[in-house]
Amino acid sequence: MASSGEEPRSGSPGRAGTGIESAAAADAAQLDTAEDFEVLEEEEEEDEDDLSELPPLEDVGRPPAPPREDAQPPEQGAGDAAGDPQEWLDVLGNGLLKKKTLVPGQGVDSRPQKGQDVTIRLKATLEDGTVVEEDPALTFTLGDCDVLQALDLCVQLLEMGETALIMSEAKYCYGAQGRSPDVPPNAPLTLEVELLAARDAPDLELLSGKEKIRLANRKRERGNFFYQQADYVLAINSYDIALRIVGSSSKVDFSPDEEAELLDVKVKCLNNLAASQLKLDHFKAALKSCNLVLEHQPGNIKALFRKGKVLAQQGEYREAIPILKAALKLEPSNKTIHAELSKLVKKHADQRNVETEMYRKMLGNPSASSTPRKCKDKLPWSIPWKWLFGATAIALGGVALSVVIAARN
C-alpha cells in the first residue's frame, strides 16, 4: 500500500504534485505548524494535516494574463496548422486554457466520459521548450482531479486516438507555487497529449483489500497536494472521494490487517477533511469530521485539538476547554496545546466578566465603577414609594367598586 507520507512522482504531472524527495520531506516537516500544533511526531513522515506558511490563494483581482498566440510550443511538426487561428479552442472562454488538434481522432462519440479511467501519452514543456514531464502511459480517473486541472478539463474533449496541444496558464497547472525544482512559480505549460484508452472504472465492490487501500491512498495524497496549494475546496473533494472508496460495500473478504489499514486511511482522511473545512470556516462540517474520528479513536490528539479549535472559533469556550485538557492529558509536554488552552481559559474568563457585568445592569445592580454614588443612594428609596403608591391606588379602587356593586344590589 502507499505509505502515509507523500510519494513524489516526477513522471505524473499533478498526480502527487510534490516534485523531488527533498521537497516532499520539507512538506512533511511542516505538518500542523500552520496552527503551531506539534503532536504529529508519533507517526513517521506524517503528511495529512496542516502545513506552515502556505501561500495565499491566487489573487482573483489580478487581471488575467493576455493570450500568448505568438508563444508557440516547440516540435509541433507538420500537423501544427499554427497559421489557422480557427484550430485553437478556447476551452473556458477566458483565454487561459486552449486546445488545438494535431492528429484527428475517431469521432466525437469516442470521447471519454467523466468517471472513466483514461490513459494518455503526455509531454509537458515550459515556454522556453524545457521538458518537465514525459509519460508514455499516464492513467487517471477523469473528473476526479487526479491530475492537473488543464488535463482534467481538456482530456474529456479528446477523441480516441487524437493528439492535441494544450496551452495552459499556471492557474490550471502548478499555480503560484510551481513545483520544485523544475516548474517555476506562475509558469504556464504546453501539454502535448494523445488519448490512448478509456475504460469504465473498476467496481469498488470487487476490489481486493490492497487495491481499495491503494486507490483510497492515492485520492488522499491528491488531497494533500491541493492542501499544500491552499486549494481547500479541491482538497475536500479528494478527501471525500477517498472516504467514499473506503466506505463502499464489498463482496470480497478483507483480512484483519487490511481492515485496520482501511480504518487508518479513513481516520487520516477525516482529519485532513476537518483541517480543510476549518480553513474555510466550515465549522459545523469540521466538527462533524472531528467527531467521526473520535468515534473510532477517542484519544486521537489531532481530532481533539481541532475539535477544541472549532468550538473556540464559535465562542464555545466552556465546551472547548475540557476537550483541550483531554488532549493535554494525552500529550502533557505539548507546548502548543498548553498555549492554546491558556488562551482559551483567558478568553473564557473575559467572556464571563462581560456576562456578569451585563447581568448586573439588567438586574438594576450596576457596579460601583459604572454608577455614580448619589444615584445608588436614591435608588433603594424611590422604588418602595412607587410600589406603595400603586398598591394604595389599587386598594382604593377595589373599595369603590365594592360600594357600587352593593348599591346596585
Short mmCIF file of C-alpha atoms in Angstrom, two decimals:
data_model
loop_
_atom_site.label_atom_id
_atom_site.label_comp_id
_atom_site.label_asym_id
_atom_site.label_seq_id
_atom_site.Cartn_x
_atom_site.Cartn_y
_atom_site.Cartn_z
CA MET A 1 0.00 0.00 0.00
CA ALA A 2 1.00 3.59 -0.30
CA SER A 3 2.84 4.96 2.68
CA SER A 4 1.36 7.60 4.93
CA GLY A 5 3.87 10.13 3.64
CA GLU A 6 3.73 11.90 0.30
CA GLU A 7 5.21 9.88 -2.56
CA PRO A 8 6.91 12.16 -5.08
CA ARG A 9 6.32 11.20 -8.67
CA SER A 10 8.23 13.24 -11.19
CA GLY A 11 6.62 11.43 -14.10
CA SER A 12 2.98 12.09 -13.19
CA PRO A 13 2.12 15.77 -13.53
CA GLY A 14 -0.14 16.86 -10.76
CA ARG A 15 -0.85 13.34 -9.52
CA ALA A 16 1.28 13.70 -6.41
CA GLY A 17 2.44 17.18 -7.22
CA THR A 18 5.35 17.11 -4.80
CA GLY A 19 8.39 17.11 -7.08
CA ILE A 20 11.58 15.52 -5.79
CA GLU A 21 12.05 13.71 -2.48
CA SER A 22 13.63 16.66 -0.73
CA ALA A 23 10.57 18.78 -1.46
CA ALA A 24 8.32 16.05 -0.10
CA ALA A 25 10.41 15.79 3.05
CA ALA A 26 10.25 19.54 3.51
CA ASP A 27 6.46 19.44 3.17
CA ALA A 28 6.20 16.61 5.69
CA ALA A 29 8.33 18.52 8.17
CA GLN A 30 5.87 21.41 8.11
CA LEU A 31 2.82 19.44 9.15
CA ASP A 32 0.46 21.16 11.56
CA THR A 33 2.79 24.07 12.14
CA ALA A 34 0.34 26.36 10.41
CA GLU A 35 -1.59 26.02 13.65
CA ASP A 36 1.56 25.59 15.74
CA PHE A 37 0.41 22.07 16.50
CA GLU A 38 3.33 19.82 17.34
CA VAL A 39 1.85 16.46 18.22
CA LEU A 40 2.47 14.61 14.96
CA GLU A 41 5.91 13.26 15.71
CA GLU A 42 4.48 9.93 16.82
CA GLU A 43 3.93 8.83 13.21
CA GLU A 44 6.69 8.59 10.66
CA GLU A 45 6.62 11.28 7.98
CA GLU A 46 3.00 12.29 8.58
CA ASP A 47 1.51 14.08 5.63
CA GLU A 48 -2.14 14.57 6.19
CA ASP A 49 -2.52 17.73 8.19
CA ASP A 50 -1.82 21.43 8.25
CA LEU A 51 1.22 22.90 6.58
CA SER A 52 3.07 26.03 7.57
CA GLU A 53 3.47 29.26 5.67
CA LEU A 54 1.02 28.32 2.96
CA PRO A 55 0.85 31.00 0.28
CA PRO A 56 -2.45 32.80 -0.11
CA LEU A 57 -4.86 31.75 -2.80
CA GLU A 58 -4.33 33.34 -6.16
CA ASP A 59 -5.41 36.97 -6.16
CA VAL A 60 -8.69 36.89 -8.07
CA GLY A 61 -8.47 40.64 -8.53
CA ARG A 62 -5.35 40.35 -10.65
CA PRO A 63 -6.13 40.80 -14.35
CA PRO A 64 -5.61 37.65 -16.39
CA ALA A 65 -2.50 37.37 -18.50
CA PRO A 66 -3.10 38.20 -22.17
CA PRO A 67 -3.35 35.27 -24.56
CA ARG A 68 0.02 34.29 -25.94
CA GLU A 69 -0.82 33.35 -29.53
CA ASP A 70 2.77 34.07 -30.53
CA ALA A 71 4.29 31.71 -27.93
CA GLN A 72 4.06 28.51 -29.89
CA PRO A 73 5.46 25.33 -28.30
CA PRO A 74 8.47 23.60 -29.89
CA GLU A 75 8.43 20.49 -32.03
CA GLN A 76 4.95 20.95 -33.40
CA GLY A 77 5.73 19.41 -36.74
CA ALA A 78 3.73 19.49 -39.92
CA GLY A 79 0.42 18.98 -38.18
CA ASP A 80 0.68 22.29 -36.31
CA ALA A 81 -1.50 24.46 -38.55
CA ALA A 82 -0.38 27.40 -36.40
CA GLY A 83 -1.36 29.85 -39.09
CA ASP A 84 -5.03 28.93 -38.78
CA PRO A 85 -6.47 30.58 -35.65
CA GLN A 86 -9.68 28.56 -36.02
CA GLU A 87 -7.73 25.48 -34.92
CA TRP A 88 -7.49 26.81 -31.37
CA LEU A 89 -10.38 26.13 -28.99
CA ASP A 90 -10.74 28.50 -26.03
CA VAL A 91 -11.87 25.83 -23.57
CA LEU A 92 -13.14 28.11 -20.78
CA GLY A 93 -13.71 31.30 -22.75
CA ASN A 94 -11.15 33.28 -20.75
CA GLY A 95 -8.07 32.76 -22.92
CA LEU A 96 -6.25 30.90 -20.14
CA LEU A 97 -6.76 27.36 -21.43
CA LYS A 98 -6.64 26.50 -25.14
CA LYS A 99 -6.64 23.27 -27.13
CA LYS A 100 -5.65 22.55 -30.71
CA THR A 101 -5.94 19.23 -32.55
CA LEU A 102 -2.74 17.98 -34.20
CA VAL A 103 -3.92 14.50 -35.23
CA PRO A 104 -7.70 13.90 -35.52
CA GLY A 105 -9.30 11.09 -33.55
CA GLN A 106 -12.09 8.60 -34.15
CA GLY A 107 -15.03 10.99 -33.80
CA VAL A 108 -16.99 12.77 -31.11
CA ASP A 109 -18.70 9.55 -29.99
CA SER A 110 -15.33 8.15 -28.93
CA ARG A 111 -14.71 10.85 -26.32
CA PRO A 112 -14.25 9.55 -22.76
CA GLN A 113 -16.81 10.15 -20.03
CA LYS A 114 -16.29 11.50 -16.53
CA GLY A 115 -15.67 8.71 -14.07
CA GLN A 116 -13.82 6.55 -16.61
CA ASP A 117 -10.18 5.63 -16.24
CA VAL A 118 -8.27 7.14 -19.16
CA THR A 119 -4.73 6.55 -20.35
CA ILE A 120 -2.83 9.27 -22.20
CA ARG A 121 0.61 9.90 -23.62
CA LEU A 122 1.88 13.15 -22.17
CA LYS A 123 4.70 15.60 -22.81
CA ALA A 124 4.79 18.87 -20.86
CA THR A 125 7.10 21.80 -21.63
CA LEU A 126 7.79 25.27 -20.32
CA GLU A 127 7.63 28.34 -22.54
CA ASP A 128 11.34 28.04 -23.30
CA GLY A 129 10.90 24.47 -24.54
CA THR A 130 12.26 22.74 -21.42
CA VAL A 131 10.59 19.34 -20.99
CA VAL A 132 9.37 18.97 -17.40
CA GLU A 133 7.11 15.92 -17.76
CA GLU A 134 7.06 12.94 -20.07
CA ASP A 135 4.88 9.88 -19.55
CA PRO A 136 4.06 7.33 -22.26
CA ALA A 137 1.04 5.93 -20.40
CA LEU A 138 -0.41 8.12 -17.65
CA THR A 139 -3.65 6.66 -16.24
CA PHE A 140 -6.13 8.58 -14.07
CA THR A 141 -9.85 8.85 -13.34
CA LEU A 142 -11.39 11.58 -15.46
CA GLY A 143 -13.19 14.21 -13.39
CA ASP A 144 -11.67 13.21 -10.03
CA CYS A 145 -9.00 15.95 -10.12
CA ASP A 146 -6.30 13.27 -10.01
CA VAL A 147 -4.09 15.33 -12.33
CA LEU A 148 -3.58 18.93 -13.38
CA GLN A 149 -6.83 20.78 -13.97
CA ALA A 150 -5.69 21.54 -17.51
CA LEU A 151 -5.65 17.81 -18.24
CA ASP A 152 -8.87 17.05 -16.39
CA LEU A 153 -10.71 19.76 -18.32
CA CYS A 154 -9.28 19.05 -21.77
CA VAL A 155 -8.92 15.26 -21.97
CA GLN A 156 -12.69 14.89 -21.89
CA LEU A 157 -12.72 16.88 -25.17
CA LEU A 158 -10.30 14.49 -26.91
CA GLU A 159 -11.42 11.82 -29.32
CA MET A 160 -9.90 8.37 -29.09
CA GLY A 161 -6.53 8.40 -30.87
CA GLU A 162 -6.47 12.19 -31.07
CA THR A 163 -3.25 14.09 -30.43
CA ALA A 164 -3.66 17.67 -29.25
CA LEU A 165 -1.74 20.62 -27.87
CA ILE A 166 -2.98 22.25 -24.67
CA MET A 167 -1.69 25.69 -23.73
CA SER A 168 -2.49 26.47 -20.11
CA GLU A 169 -1.78 29.30 -17.72
CA ALA A 170 -0.32 28.44 -14.32
CA LYS A 171 -3.75 28.71 -12.72
CA TYR A 172 -4.71 25.32 -14.19
CA CYS A 173 -1.28 23.75 -13.69
CA TYR A 174 1.00 24.26 -10.68
CA GLY A 175 -0.19 27.74 -9.74
CA ALA A 176 1.66 30.37 -7.78
CA GLN A 177 3.82 27.80 -6.00
CA GLY A 178 5.09 25.93 -9.02
CA ARG A 179 6.73 22.58 -8.45
CA SER A 180 10.27 22.42 -7.19
CA PRO A 181 12.72 22.13 -8.79
CA ASP A 182 11.64 22.10 -12.43
CA VAL A 183 8.41 24.16 -12.67
CA PRO A 184 8.83 27.80 -11.58
CA PRO A 185 6.04 29.70 -9.79
CA ASN A 186 3.30 31.04 -12.07
CA ALA A 187 4.67 29.05 -15.00
CA PRO A 188 2.36 28.32 -17.96
CA LEU A 189 2.75 24.91 -19.57
CA THR A 190 2.25 23.46 -23.03
CA LEU A 191 0.97 19.89 -22.92
CA GLU A 192 1.09 17.51 -25.85
CA VAL A 193 -1.49 14.79 -25.20
CA GLU A 194 -2.62 11.69 -27.03
CA LEU A 195 -5.68 9.77 -25.83
CA LEU A 196 -4.75 6.08 -25.83
CA ALA A 197 -7.57 4.34 -23.94
CA ALA A 198 -10.71 4.84 -21.89
CA ARG A 199 -12.48 2.25 -19.80
CA ASP A 200 -15.01 2.14 -17.00
CA ALA A 201 -13.57 2.49 -13.53
CA PRO A 202 -13.32 -0.74 -11.54
CA ASP A 203 -16.27 -1.86 -9.45
CA LEU A 204 -15.44 -0.88 -5.87
CA GLU A 205 -17.33 -3.88 -4.54
CA LEU A 206 -14.95 -6.22 -6.34
CA LEU A 207 -11.66 -4.61 -5.29
CA SER A 208 -9.38 -6.55 -3.03
CA GLY A 209 -8.36 -5.03 0.27
CA LYS A 210 -4.95 -3.96 -1.03
CA GLU A 211 -6.48 -2.46 -4.20
CA LYS A 212 -9.01 -0.46 -2.21
CA ILE A 213 -6.32 0.78 0.19
CA ARG A 214 -4.05 1.77 -2.69
CA LEU A 215 -6.83 3.63 -4.52
CA ALA A 216 -8.04 5.46 -1.41
CA ASN A 217 -4.50 6.48 -0.50
CA ARG A 218 -3.95 7.86 -4.00
CA LYS A 219 -7.02 10.09 -3.66
CA ARG A 220 -5.91 11.14 -0.17
CA GLU A 221 -2.44 12.06 -1.41
CA ARG A 222 -4.03 14.15 -4.15
CA GLY A 223 -5.99 15.95 -1.47
CA ASN A 224 -2.72 16.62 0.34
CA PHE A 225 -1.34 18.19 -2.83
CA PHE A 226 -4.30 20.54 -3.09
CA TYR A 227 -3.97 21.39 0.59
CA GLN A 228 -0.35 22.37 0.02
CA GLN A 229 -1.51 24.53 -2.87
CA ALA A 230 -4.02 26.21 -0.49
CA ASP A 231 -6.88 24.98 -2.69
CA TYR A 232 -9.02 23.69 0.15
CA VAL A 233 -12.16 23.16 -1.94
CA LEU A 234 -10.40 20.67 -4.23
CA ALA A 235 -8.68 19.13 -1.20
CA ILE A 236 -12.09 18.47 0.35
CA ASN A 237 -13.25 16.94 -2.93
CA SER A 238 -10.33 14.50 -3.00
CA TYR A 239 -10.75 13.52 0.65
CA ASP A 240 -14.47 12.94 0.09
CA ILE A 241 -13.70 10.63 -2.84
CA ALA A 242 -11.20 8.70 -0.72
CA LEU A 243 -13.77 8.33 2.06
CA ARG A 244 -16.38 7.05 -0.40
CA ILE A 245 -13.92 4.42 -1.56
CA VAL A 246 -13.12 3.32 1.99
CA GLY A 247 -16.78 3.24 2.98
CA SER A 248 -18.04 1.41 -0.11
CA SER A 249 -19.56 -2.02 0.34
CA SER A 250 -17.53 -5.03 -0.70
CA LYS A 251 -18.17 -8.55 -1.96
CA VAL A 252 -14.61 -9.51 -1.07
CA ASP A 253 -13.46 -10.59 2.37
CA PHE A 254 -10.67 -8.50 3.88
CA SER A 255 -8.07 -9.68 6.34
CA PRO A 256 -7.91 -8.08 9.81
CA ASP A 257 -4.76 -6.23 8.77
CA GLU A 258 -6.49 -4.84 5.69
CA GLU A 259 -9.47 -3.74 7.79
CA ALA A 260 -7.09 -1.95 10.14
CA GLU A 261 -5.32 -0.24 7.23
CA LEU A 262 -8.64 0.91 5.77
CA LEU A 263 -9.62 2.36 9.14
CA ASP A 264 -6.27 4.15 9.30
CA VAL A 265 -6.86 5.69 5.86
CA LYS A 266 -10.37 6.72 6.91
CA VAL A 267 -9.12 8.44 10.07
CA LYS A 268 -6.41 10.29 8.15
CA CYS A 269 -8.88 11.47 5.53
CA LEU A 270 -11.34 12.67 8.18
CA ASN A 271 -8.57 14.55 9.99
CA ASN A 272 -7.49 16.13 6.73
CA LEU A 273 -11.08 16.94 5.88
CA ALA A 274 -11.52 18.71 9.21
CA ALA A 275 -8.33 20.70 8.63
CA SER A 276 -9.54 21.83 5.20
CA GLN A 277 -13.03 22.65 6.44
CA LEU A 278 -11.56 24.68 9.29
CA LYS A 279 -9.53 26.69 6.78
CA LEU A 280 -12.79 27.60 5.01
CA ASP A 281 -14.61 28.39 8.29
CA HIS A 282 -17.00 25.50 7.70
CA PHE A 283 -17.23 24.93 11.44
CA LYS A 284 -20.26 22.65 11.51
CA ALA A 285 -18.76 20.31 8.91
CA ALA A 286 -15.34 20.36 10.61
CA LEU A 287 -16.94 19.48 13.94
CA LYS A 288 -18.73 16.54 12.33
CA SER A 289 -15.45 15.29 10.81
CA CYS A 290 -13.69 15.52 14.17
CA ASN A 291 -16.50 13.66 15.92
CA LEU A 292 -16.32 10.87 13.33
CA VAL A 293 -12.63 10.44 14.06
CA LEU A 294 -13.27 10.38 17.81
CA GLU A 295 -15.94 7.72 17.36
CA HIS A 296 -13.22 5.40 16.09
CA GLN A 297 -10.32 6.75 18.14
CA PRO A 298 -11.43 8.69 21.24
CA GLY A 299 -7.81 9.50 22.03
CA ASN A 300 -6.88 10.92 18.62
CA ILE A 301 -4.97 14.07 19.56
CA LYS A 302 -5.35 15.75 16.18
CA ALA A 303 -9.13 15.37 16.27
CA LEU A 304 -9.31 16.56 19.89
CA PHE A 305 -7.14 19.57 19.14
CA ARG A 306 -9.16 20.55 16.07
CA LYS A 307 -12.48 19.99 17.78
CA GLY A 308 -11.33 22.32 20.55
CA LYS A 309 -10.30 24.91 17.95
CA VAL A 310 -13.62 24.63 16.12
CA LEU A 311 -15.58 25.18 19.32
CA ALA A 312 -13.29 28.06 20.28
CA GLN A 313 -13.86 29.68 16.87
CA GLN A 314 -17.57 29.53 17.60
CA GLY A 315 -17.08 31.14 21.02
CA GLU A 316 -17.94 27.91 22.86
CA TYR A 317 -15.08 28.23 25.34
CA ARG A 318 -16.82 26.25 28.08
CA GLU A 319 -17.04 23.20 25.77
CA ALA A 320 -13.63 23.70 24.15
CA ILE A 321 -11.58 23.88 27.35
CA PRO A 322 -12.23 20.32 28.64
CA ILE A 323 -11.54 18.90 25.18
CA LEU A 324 -8.15 20.59 25.05
CA LYS A 325 -7.49 19.43 28.60
CA ALA A 326 -8.13 15.87 27.42
CA ALA A 327 -5.64 16.38 24.58
CA LEU A 328 -3.10 17.82 27.01
CA LYS A 329 -3.52 14.83 29.30
CA LEU A 330 -2.55 12.58 26.38
CA GLU A 331 0.39 14.82 25.42
CA PRO A 332 1.44 16.66 28.62
CA SER A 333 4.64 18.06 27.14
CA ASN A 334 3.00 19.64 24.12
CA LYS A 335 3.67 23.36 24.32
CA THR A 336 1.15 24.25 21.64
CA ILE A 337 -1.75 22.65 23.47
CA HIS A 338 -0.60 24.45 26.62
CA ALA A 339 -0.60 27.78 24.76
CA GLU A 340 -3.97 27.17 23.12
CA LEU A 341 -5.52 26.09 26.41
CA SER A 342 -4.15 29.12 28.26
CA LYS A 343 -5.52 31.40 25.55
CA LEU A 344 -8.98 29.84 25.79
CA VAL A 345 -9.04 29.99 29.59
CA LYS A 346 -8.29 33.72 29.43
CA LYS A 347 -10.93 34.30 26.76
CA HIS A 348 -13.44 32.35 28.80
CA ALA A 349 -12.68 34.43 31.89
CA ASP A 350 -13.08 37.63 29.91
CA GLN A 351 -16.35 36.34 28.50
CA ARG A 352 -17.66 35.56 31.99
CA ASN A 353 -16.70 39.01 33.27
CA VAL A 354 -18.62 40.64 30.42
CA GLU A 355 -21.66 38.46 31.08
CA THR A 356 -21.54 39.18 34.81
CA GLU A 357 -21.47 42.94 34.21
CA MET A 358 -24.33 42.65 31.75
CA TYR A 359 -26.47 40.72 34.26
CA ARG A 360 -25.76 43.31 36.96
CA LYS A 361 -27.01 46.08 34.72
CA MET A 362 -30.10 44.08 33.74
CA LEU A 363 -30.94 43.47 37.42
CA GLY A 364 -30.53 47.12 38.37
CA ASN A 365 -27.34 46.50 40.35
CA PRO A 366 -24.57 48.03 38.27
CA SER A 367 -21.02 48.03 39.53
CA ALA A 368 -19.60 50.93 41.51
CA SER A 369 -17.32 51.85 38.64
CA SER A 370 -20.20 52.48 36.25
CA THR A 371 -22.85 54.09 38.53
CA PRO A 372 -22.44 57.42 40.45
CA ARG A 373 -22.73 57.18 44.24
CA LYS A 374 -25.68 59.57 44.53
CA CYS A 375 -27.76 57.53 42.09
CA LYS A 376 -27.16 54.36 44.09
CA ASP A 377 -28.28 56.11 47.28
CA LYS A 378 -31.57 57.25 45.77
CA LEU A 379 -32.46 54.01 44.06
CA PRO A 380 -33.45 51.91 47.14
CA TRP A 381 -35.84 54.69 48.38
CA SER A 382 -37.51 55.56 45.12
CA ILE A 383 -38.72 52.10 44.27
CA PRO A 384 -40.67 51.32 47.51
CA TRP A 385 -42.57 54.68 47.37
CA LYS A 386 -43.68 53.90 43.84
CA TRP A 387 -44.78 50.46 44.86
CA LEU A 388 -46.66 51.88 47.89
CA PHE A 389 -48.48 54.47 45.78
CA GLY A 390 -49.52 51.86 43.25
CA ALA A 391 -50.74 49.46 45.90
CA THR A 392 -52.78 52.19 47.61
CA ALA A 393 -54.45 53.18 44.33
CA ILE A 394 -55.38 49.58 43.63
CA ALA A 395 -56.83 49.13 47.10
CA LEU A 396 -58.93 52.32 46.90
CA GLY A 397 -60.21 51.35 43.50
CA GLY A 398 -61.28 47.98 44.83
CA VAL A 399 -63.20 49.55 47.74
CA ALA A 400 -65.03 51.96 45.42
CA LEU A 401 -66.01 49.10 43.12
CA SER A 402 -67.41 47.14 46.04
CA VAL A 403 -69.57 50.10 47.14
CA VAL A 404 -71.04 50.46 43.65
CA ILE A 405 -71.90 46.79 43.43
CA ALA A 406 -73.54 46.83 46.87
CA ALA A 407 -75.65 49.86 45.97
CA ARG A 408 -76.99 48.18 42.80
CA ASN A 409 -77.98 45.10 44.71
#
